[in-house]
mmCIF file of C-alpha atoms in Angstrom:
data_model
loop_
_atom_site.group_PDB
_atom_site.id
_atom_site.type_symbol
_atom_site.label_atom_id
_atom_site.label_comp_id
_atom_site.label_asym_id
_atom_site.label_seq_id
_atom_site.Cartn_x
_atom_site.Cartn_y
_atom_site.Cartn_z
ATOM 1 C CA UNK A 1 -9.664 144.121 -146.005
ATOM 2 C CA UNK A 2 -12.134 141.453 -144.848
ATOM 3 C CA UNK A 3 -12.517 138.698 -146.111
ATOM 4 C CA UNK A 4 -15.677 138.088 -148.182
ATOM 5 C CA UNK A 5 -17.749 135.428 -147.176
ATOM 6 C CA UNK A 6 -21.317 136.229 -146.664
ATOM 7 C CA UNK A 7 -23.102 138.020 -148.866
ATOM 8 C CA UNK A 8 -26.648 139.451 -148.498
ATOM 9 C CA UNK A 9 -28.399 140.946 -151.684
ATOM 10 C CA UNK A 10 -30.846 143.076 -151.732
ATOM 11 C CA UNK A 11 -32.851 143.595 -155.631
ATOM 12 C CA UNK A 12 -35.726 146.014 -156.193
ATOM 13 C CA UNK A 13 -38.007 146.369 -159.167
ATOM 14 C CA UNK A 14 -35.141 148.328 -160.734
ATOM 15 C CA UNK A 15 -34.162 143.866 -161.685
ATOM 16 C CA UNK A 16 -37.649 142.977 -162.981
ATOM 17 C CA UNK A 17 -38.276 146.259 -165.162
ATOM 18 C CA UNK A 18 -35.625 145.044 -167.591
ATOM 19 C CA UNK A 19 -37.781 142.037 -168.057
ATOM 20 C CA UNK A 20 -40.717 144.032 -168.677
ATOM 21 C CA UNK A 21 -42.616 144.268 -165.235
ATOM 22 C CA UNK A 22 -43.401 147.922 -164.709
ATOM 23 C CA UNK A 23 -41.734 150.184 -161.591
ATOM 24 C CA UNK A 24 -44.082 151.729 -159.624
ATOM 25 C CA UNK A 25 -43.584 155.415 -160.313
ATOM 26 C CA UNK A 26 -43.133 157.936 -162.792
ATOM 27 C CA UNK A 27 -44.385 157.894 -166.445
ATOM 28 C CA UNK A 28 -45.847 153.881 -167.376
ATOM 29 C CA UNK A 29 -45.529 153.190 -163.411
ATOM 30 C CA UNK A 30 -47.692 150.564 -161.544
ATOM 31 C CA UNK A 31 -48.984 153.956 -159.434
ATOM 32 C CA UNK A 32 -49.974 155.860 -162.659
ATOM 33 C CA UNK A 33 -53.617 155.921 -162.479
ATOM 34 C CA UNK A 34 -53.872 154.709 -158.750
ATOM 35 C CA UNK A 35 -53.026 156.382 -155.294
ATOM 36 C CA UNK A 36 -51.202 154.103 -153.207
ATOM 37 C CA UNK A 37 -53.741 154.944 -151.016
ATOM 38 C CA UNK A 38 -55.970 153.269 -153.612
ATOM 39 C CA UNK A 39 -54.271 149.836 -153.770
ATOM 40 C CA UNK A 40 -51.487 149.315 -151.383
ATOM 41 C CA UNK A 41 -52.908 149.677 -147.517
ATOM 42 C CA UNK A 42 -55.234 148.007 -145.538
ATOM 43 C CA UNK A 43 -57.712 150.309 -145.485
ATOM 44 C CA UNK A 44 -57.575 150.519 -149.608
ATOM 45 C CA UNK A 45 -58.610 146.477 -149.332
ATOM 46 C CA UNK A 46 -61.296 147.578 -146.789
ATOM 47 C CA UNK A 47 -62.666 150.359 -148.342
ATOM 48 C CA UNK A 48 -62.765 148.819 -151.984
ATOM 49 C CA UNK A 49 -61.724 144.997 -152.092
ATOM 50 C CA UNK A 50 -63.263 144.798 -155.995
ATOM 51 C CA UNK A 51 -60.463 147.243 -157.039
ATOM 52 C CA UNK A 52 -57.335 145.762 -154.884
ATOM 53 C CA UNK A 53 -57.748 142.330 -155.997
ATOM 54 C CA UNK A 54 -58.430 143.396 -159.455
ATOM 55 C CA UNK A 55 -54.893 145.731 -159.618
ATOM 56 C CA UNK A 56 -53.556 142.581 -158.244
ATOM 57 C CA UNK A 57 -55.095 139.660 -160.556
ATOM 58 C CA UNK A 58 -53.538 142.271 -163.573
ATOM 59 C CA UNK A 59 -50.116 142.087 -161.880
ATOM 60 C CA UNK A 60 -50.287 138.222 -161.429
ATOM 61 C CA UNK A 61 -51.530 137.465 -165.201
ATOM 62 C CA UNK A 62 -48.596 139.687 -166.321
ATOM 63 C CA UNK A 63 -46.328 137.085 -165.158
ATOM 64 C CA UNK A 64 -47.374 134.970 -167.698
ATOM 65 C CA UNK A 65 -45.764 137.537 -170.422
ATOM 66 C CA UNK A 66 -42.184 137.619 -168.792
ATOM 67 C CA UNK A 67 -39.075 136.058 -168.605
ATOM 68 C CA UNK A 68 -36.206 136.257 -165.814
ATOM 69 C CA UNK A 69 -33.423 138.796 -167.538
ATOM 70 C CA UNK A 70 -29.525 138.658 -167.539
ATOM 71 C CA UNK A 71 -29.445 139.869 -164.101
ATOM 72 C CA UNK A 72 -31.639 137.308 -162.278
ATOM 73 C CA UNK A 73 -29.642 134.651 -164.452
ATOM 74 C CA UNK A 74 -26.434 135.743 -162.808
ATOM 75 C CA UNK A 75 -27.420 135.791 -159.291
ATOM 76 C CA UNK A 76 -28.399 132.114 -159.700
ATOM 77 C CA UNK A 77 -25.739 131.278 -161.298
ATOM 78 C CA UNK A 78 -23.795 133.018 -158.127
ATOM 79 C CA UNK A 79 -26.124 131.385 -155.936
ATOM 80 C CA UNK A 80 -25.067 128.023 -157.101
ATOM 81 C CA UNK A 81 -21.613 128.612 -157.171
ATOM 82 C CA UNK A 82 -20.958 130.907 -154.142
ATOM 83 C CA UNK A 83 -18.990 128.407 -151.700
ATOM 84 C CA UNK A 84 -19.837 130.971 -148.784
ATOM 85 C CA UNK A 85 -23.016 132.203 -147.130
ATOM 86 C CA UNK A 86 -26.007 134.082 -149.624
ATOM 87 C CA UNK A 87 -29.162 135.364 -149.182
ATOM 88 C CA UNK A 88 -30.952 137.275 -151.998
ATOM 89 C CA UNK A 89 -33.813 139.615 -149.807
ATOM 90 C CA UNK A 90 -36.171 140.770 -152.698
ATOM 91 C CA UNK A 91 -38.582 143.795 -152.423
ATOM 92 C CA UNK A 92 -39.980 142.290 -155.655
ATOM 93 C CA UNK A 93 -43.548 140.402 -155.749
ATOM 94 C CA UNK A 94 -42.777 138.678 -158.843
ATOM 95 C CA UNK A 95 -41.236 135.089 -159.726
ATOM 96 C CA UNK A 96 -38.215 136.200 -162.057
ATOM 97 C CA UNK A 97 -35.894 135.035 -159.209
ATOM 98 C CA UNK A 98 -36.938 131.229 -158.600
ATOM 99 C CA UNK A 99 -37.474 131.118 -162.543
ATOM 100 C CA UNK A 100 -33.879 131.862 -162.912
ATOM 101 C CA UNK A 101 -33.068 129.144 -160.320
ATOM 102 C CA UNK A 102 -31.959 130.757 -157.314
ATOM 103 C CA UNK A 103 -32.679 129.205 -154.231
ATOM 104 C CA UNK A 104 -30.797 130.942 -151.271
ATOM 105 C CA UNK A 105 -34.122 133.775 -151.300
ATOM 106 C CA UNK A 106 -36.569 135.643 -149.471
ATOM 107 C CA UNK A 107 -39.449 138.128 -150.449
ATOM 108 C CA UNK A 108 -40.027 140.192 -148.077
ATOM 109 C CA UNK A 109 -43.089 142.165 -149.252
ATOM 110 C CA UNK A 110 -44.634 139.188 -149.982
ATOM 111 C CA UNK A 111 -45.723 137.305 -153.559
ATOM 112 C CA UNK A 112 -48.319 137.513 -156.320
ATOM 113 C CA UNK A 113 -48.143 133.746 -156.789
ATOM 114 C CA UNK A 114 -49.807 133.098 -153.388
ATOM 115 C CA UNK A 115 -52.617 133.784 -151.031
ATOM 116 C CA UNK A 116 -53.442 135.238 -147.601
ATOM 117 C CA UNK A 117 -55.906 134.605 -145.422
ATOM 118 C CA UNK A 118 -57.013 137.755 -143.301
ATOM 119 C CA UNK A 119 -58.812 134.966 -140.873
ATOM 120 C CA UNK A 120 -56.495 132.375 -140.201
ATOM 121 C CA UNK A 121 -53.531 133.369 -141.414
ATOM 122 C CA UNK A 122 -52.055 130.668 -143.412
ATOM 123 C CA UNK A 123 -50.922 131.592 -146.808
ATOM 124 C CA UNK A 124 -50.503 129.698 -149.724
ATOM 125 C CA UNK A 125 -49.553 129.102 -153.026
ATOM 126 C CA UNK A 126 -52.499 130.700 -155.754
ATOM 127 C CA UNK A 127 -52.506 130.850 -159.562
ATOM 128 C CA UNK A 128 -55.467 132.981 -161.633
ATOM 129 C CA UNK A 129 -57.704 135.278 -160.259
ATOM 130 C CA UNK A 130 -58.405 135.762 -156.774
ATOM 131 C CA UNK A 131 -61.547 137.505 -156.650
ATOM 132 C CA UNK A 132 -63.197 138.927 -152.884
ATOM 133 C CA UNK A 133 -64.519 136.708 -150.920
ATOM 134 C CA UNK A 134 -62.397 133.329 -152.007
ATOM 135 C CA UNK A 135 -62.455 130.710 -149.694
ATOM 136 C CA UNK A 136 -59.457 129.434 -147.842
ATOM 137 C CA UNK A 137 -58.346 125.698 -148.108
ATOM 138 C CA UNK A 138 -57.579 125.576 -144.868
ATOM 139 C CA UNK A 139 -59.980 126.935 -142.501
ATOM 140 C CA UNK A 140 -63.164 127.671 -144.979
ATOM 141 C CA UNK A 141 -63.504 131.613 -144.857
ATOM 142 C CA UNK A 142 -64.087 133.603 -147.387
ATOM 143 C CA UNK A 143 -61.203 135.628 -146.317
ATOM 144 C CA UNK A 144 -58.154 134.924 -148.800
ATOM 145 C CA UNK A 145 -56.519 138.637 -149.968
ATOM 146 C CA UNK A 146 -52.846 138.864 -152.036
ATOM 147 C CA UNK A 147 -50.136 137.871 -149.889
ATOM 148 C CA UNK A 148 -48.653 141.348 -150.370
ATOM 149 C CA UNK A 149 -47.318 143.392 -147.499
ATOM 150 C CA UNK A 150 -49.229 146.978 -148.105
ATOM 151 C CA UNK A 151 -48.072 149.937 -146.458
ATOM 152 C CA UNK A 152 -48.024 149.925 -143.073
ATOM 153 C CA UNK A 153 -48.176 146.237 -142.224
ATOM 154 C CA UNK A 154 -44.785 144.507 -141.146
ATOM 155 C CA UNK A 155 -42.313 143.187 -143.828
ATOM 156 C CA UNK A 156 -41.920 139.478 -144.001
ATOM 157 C CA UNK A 157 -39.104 137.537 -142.267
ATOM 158 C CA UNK A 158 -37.212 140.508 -140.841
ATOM 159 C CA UNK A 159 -35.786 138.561 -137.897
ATOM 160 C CA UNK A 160 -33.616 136.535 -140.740
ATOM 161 C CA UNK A 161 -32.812 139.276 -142.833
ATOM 162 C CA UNK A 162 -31.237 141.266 -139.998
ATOM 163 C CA UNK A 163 -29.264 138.416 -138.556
ATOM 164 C CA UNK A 164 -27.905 138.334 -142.032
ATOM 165 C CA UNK A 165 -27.233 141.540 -142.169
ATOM 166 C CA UNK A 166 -25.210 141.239 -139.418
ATOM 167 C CA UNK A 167 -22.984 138.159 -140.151
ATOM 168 C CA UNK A 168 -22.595 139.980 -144.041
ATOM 169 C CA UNK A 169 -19.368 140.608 -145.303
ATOM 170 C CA UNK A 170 -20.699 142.368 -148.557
ATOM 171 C CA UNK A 171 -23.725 143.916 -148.560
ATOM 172 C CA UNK A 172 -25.495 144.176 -152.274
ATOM 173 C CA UNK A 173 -28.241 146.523 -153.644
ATOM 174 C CA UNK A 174 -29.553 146.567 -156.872
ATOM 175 C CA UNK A 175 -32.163 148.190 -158.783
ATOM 176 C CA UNK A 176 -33.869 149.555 -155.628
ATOM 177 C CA UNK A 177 -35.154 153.364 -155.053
ATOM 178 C CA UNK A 178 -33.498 153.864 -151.426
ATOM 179 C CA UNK A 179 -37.420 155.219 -150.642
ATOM 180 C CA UNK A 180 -38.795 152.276 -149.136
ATOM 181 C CA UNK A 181 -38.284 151.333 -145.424
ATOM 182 C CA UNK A 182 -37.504 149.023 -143.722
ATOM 183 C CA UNK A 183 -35.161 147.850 -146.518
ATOM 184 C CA UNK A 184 -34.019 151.264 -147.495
ATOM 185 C CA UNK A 185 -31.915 151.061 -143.986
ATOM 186 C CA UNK A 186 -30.645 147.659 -144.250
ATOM 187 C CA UNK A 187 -27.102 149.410 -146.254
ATOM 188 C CA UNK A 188 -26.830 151.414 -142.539
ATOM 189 C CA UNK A 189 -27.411 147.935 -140.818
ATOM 190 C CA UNK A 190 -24.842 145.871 -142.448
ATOM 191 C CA UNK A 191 -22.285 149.329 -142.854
ATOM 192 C CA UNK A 192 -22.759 149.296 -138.145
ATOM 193 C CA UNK A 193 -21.920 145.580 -138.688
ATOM 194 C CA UNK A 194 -18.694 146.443 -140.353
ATOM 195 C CA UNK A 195 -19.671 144.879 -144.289
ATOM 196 C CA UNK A 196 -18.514 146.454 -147.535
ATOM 197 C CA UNK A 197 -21.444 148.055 -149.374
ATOM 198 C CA UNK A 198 -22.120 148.170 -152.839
ATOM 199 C CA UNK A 199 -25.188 149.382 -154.997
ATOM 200 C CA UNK A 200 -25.730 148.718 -158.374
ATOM 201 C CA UNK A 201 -28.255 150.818 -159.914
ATOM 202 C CA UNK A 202 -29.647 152.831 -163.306
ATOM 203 C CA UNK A 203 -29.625 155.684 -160.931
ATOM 204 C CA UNK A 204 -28.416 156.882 -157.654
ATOM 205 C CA UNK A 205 -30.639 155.934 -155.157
ATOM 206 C CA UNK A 206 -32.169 157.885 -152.229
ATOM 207 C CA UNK A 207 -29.546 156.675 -149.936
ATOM 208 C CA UNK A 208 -26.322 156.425 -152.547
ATOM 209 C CA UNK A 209 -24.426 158.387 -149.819
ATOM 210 C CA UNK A 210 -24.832 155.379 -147.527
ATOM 211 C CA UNK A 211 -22.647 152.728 -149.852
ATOM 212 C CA UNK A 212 -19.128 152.806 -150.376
ATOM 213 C CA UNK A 213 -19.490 151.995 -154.243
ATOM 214 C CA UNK A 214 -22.265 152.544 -156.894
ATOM 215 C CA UNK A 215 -21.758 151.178 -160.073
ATOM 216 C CA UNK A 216 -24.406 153.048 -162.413
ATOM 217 C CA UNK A 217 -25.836 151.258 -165.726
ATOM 218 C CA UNK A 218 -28.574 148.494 -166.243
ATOM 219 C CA UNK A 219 -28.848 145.588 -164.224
ATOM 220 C CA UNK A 220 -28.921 143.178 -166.960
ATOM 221 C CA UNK A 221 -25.038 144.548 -167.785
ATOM 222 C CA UNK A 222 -23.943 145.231 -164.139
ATOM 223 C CA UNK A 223 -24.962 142.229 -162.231
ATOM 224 C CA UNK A 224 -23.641 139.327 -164.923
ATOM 225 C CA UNK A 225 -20.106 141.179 -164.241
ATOM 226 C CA UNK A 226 -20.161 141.992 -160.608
ATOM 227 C CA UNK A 227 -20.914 138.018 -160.263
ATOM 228 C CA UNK A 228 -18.076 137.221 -162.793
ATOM 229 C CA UNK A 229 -15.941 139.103 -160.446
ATOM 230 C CA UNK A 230 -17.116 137.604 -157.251
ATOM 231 C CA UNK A 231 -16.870 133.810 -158.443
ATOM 232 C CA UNK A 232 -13.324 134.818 -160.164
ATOM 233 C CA UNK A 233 -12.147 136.116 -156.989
ATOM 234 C CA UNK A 234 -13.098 132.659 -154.971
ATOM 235 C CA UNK A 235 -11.596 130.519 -157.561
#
């Protein structure tokens, strides 16, 4: 068996939801009410900027009202304490993650907690509202949007993620739908590279077939003993 020395994690809003930050579909979902169409693409922001940043300002002022859960807890504790290569690749907008204290992290769809401007460019970190129009610090036009990647625009920092996918060992996904691409492909990435694959999920995802184990059951139970394992098996 190979040895187990990088590991690349990959969490979806299956993690936050047990700390009280809604999914996005089905019954209470972030979509109930709204068409992606509505609030999630470019064209939504162009058509009806009022509405975007508004569904967006909600999402950031719920932040306020939640806490990082058992399961973000345990991946910075095995981000501390992992002697080996880690990267935890979130699909997840919030903050639960850094909160929790992990470090070794990218979001790839972007963050609520900072700002984009369509002009220049440069993004940044934002707290409050962000109504139409604001102003960017940096180059003065009224430009700034979420930092979210919508549908249809390019995920961030996909260069790093697939290097790491590559170099993995063990590749990790938990609490995601298997829906979304690009990540929904990164288990087939890192399985061509030769990693072990394991998903940890309420469910079975869309692409459960794909991963050598799935361990069904809440996060906030799987994840604190899946990391117990790992750091018990490097001791």
């Amino acid at each position: 068996m190979r040895t187990l020395h990088n590991i690349v994690i990959l969490t979806g809003a299956g993690l936050s939801a047990e700390s009280g930050i809604a999914t996005f579909r089905g019954p209470g979902g972030l979509w109930e009410g709204h068409r992606v169409e509505d609030v999630c693409t470019p064209e939504a922001l162009a058509r009806d900027p009022e509405l975007v940043h508004r569904f967006y300002d909600a999402r950031r002022a719920k932040l306020d009202e939640v806490v990082p859960n058992a399961a973000h807890g345990a991946l910075a504790r095995l981000d501390a304490e992992w002697h080996g290569g880690l990267l935890i690749v979130t699909q997840n907008v919030d903050d639960l993650h850094e909160r929790a204290g992990a470090n070794r992290m990218l979001h790839m769809h972007g963050e609520l907690k900072s700002a984009l401007c369509a002009a220049c460019g440069d993004n940044g970190e934002w707290e409050g509202s962000l109504p139409p129009d604001s102003e960017c610090p940096d180059c003065g036009s009224p430009a700034l949007r979420p930092d979210i990647v919508f549908f249809g625009e390019m995920p961030y920092h996909m260069e790093v993620i697939e290097q790491a996918l590559a170099d993995a060992d063990l590749f990790v996904s938990i609490g995601t739908s298997g829906a979304v691409y690009p990540a929904a492909g990164f288990v087939q990435t890192a399985r061509y590279h030769g990693a072990q694959t394991l998903e940890l999920n309420l469910d079975p995802s869309a692409g459960s077939s794909w991963f050598g184990e799935t361990r069904l059951g809440p996060a906030g139970t799987l994840v604190p003993l899946w990391v117990e394992e790992m750091l018990a098996a490097q001791a």
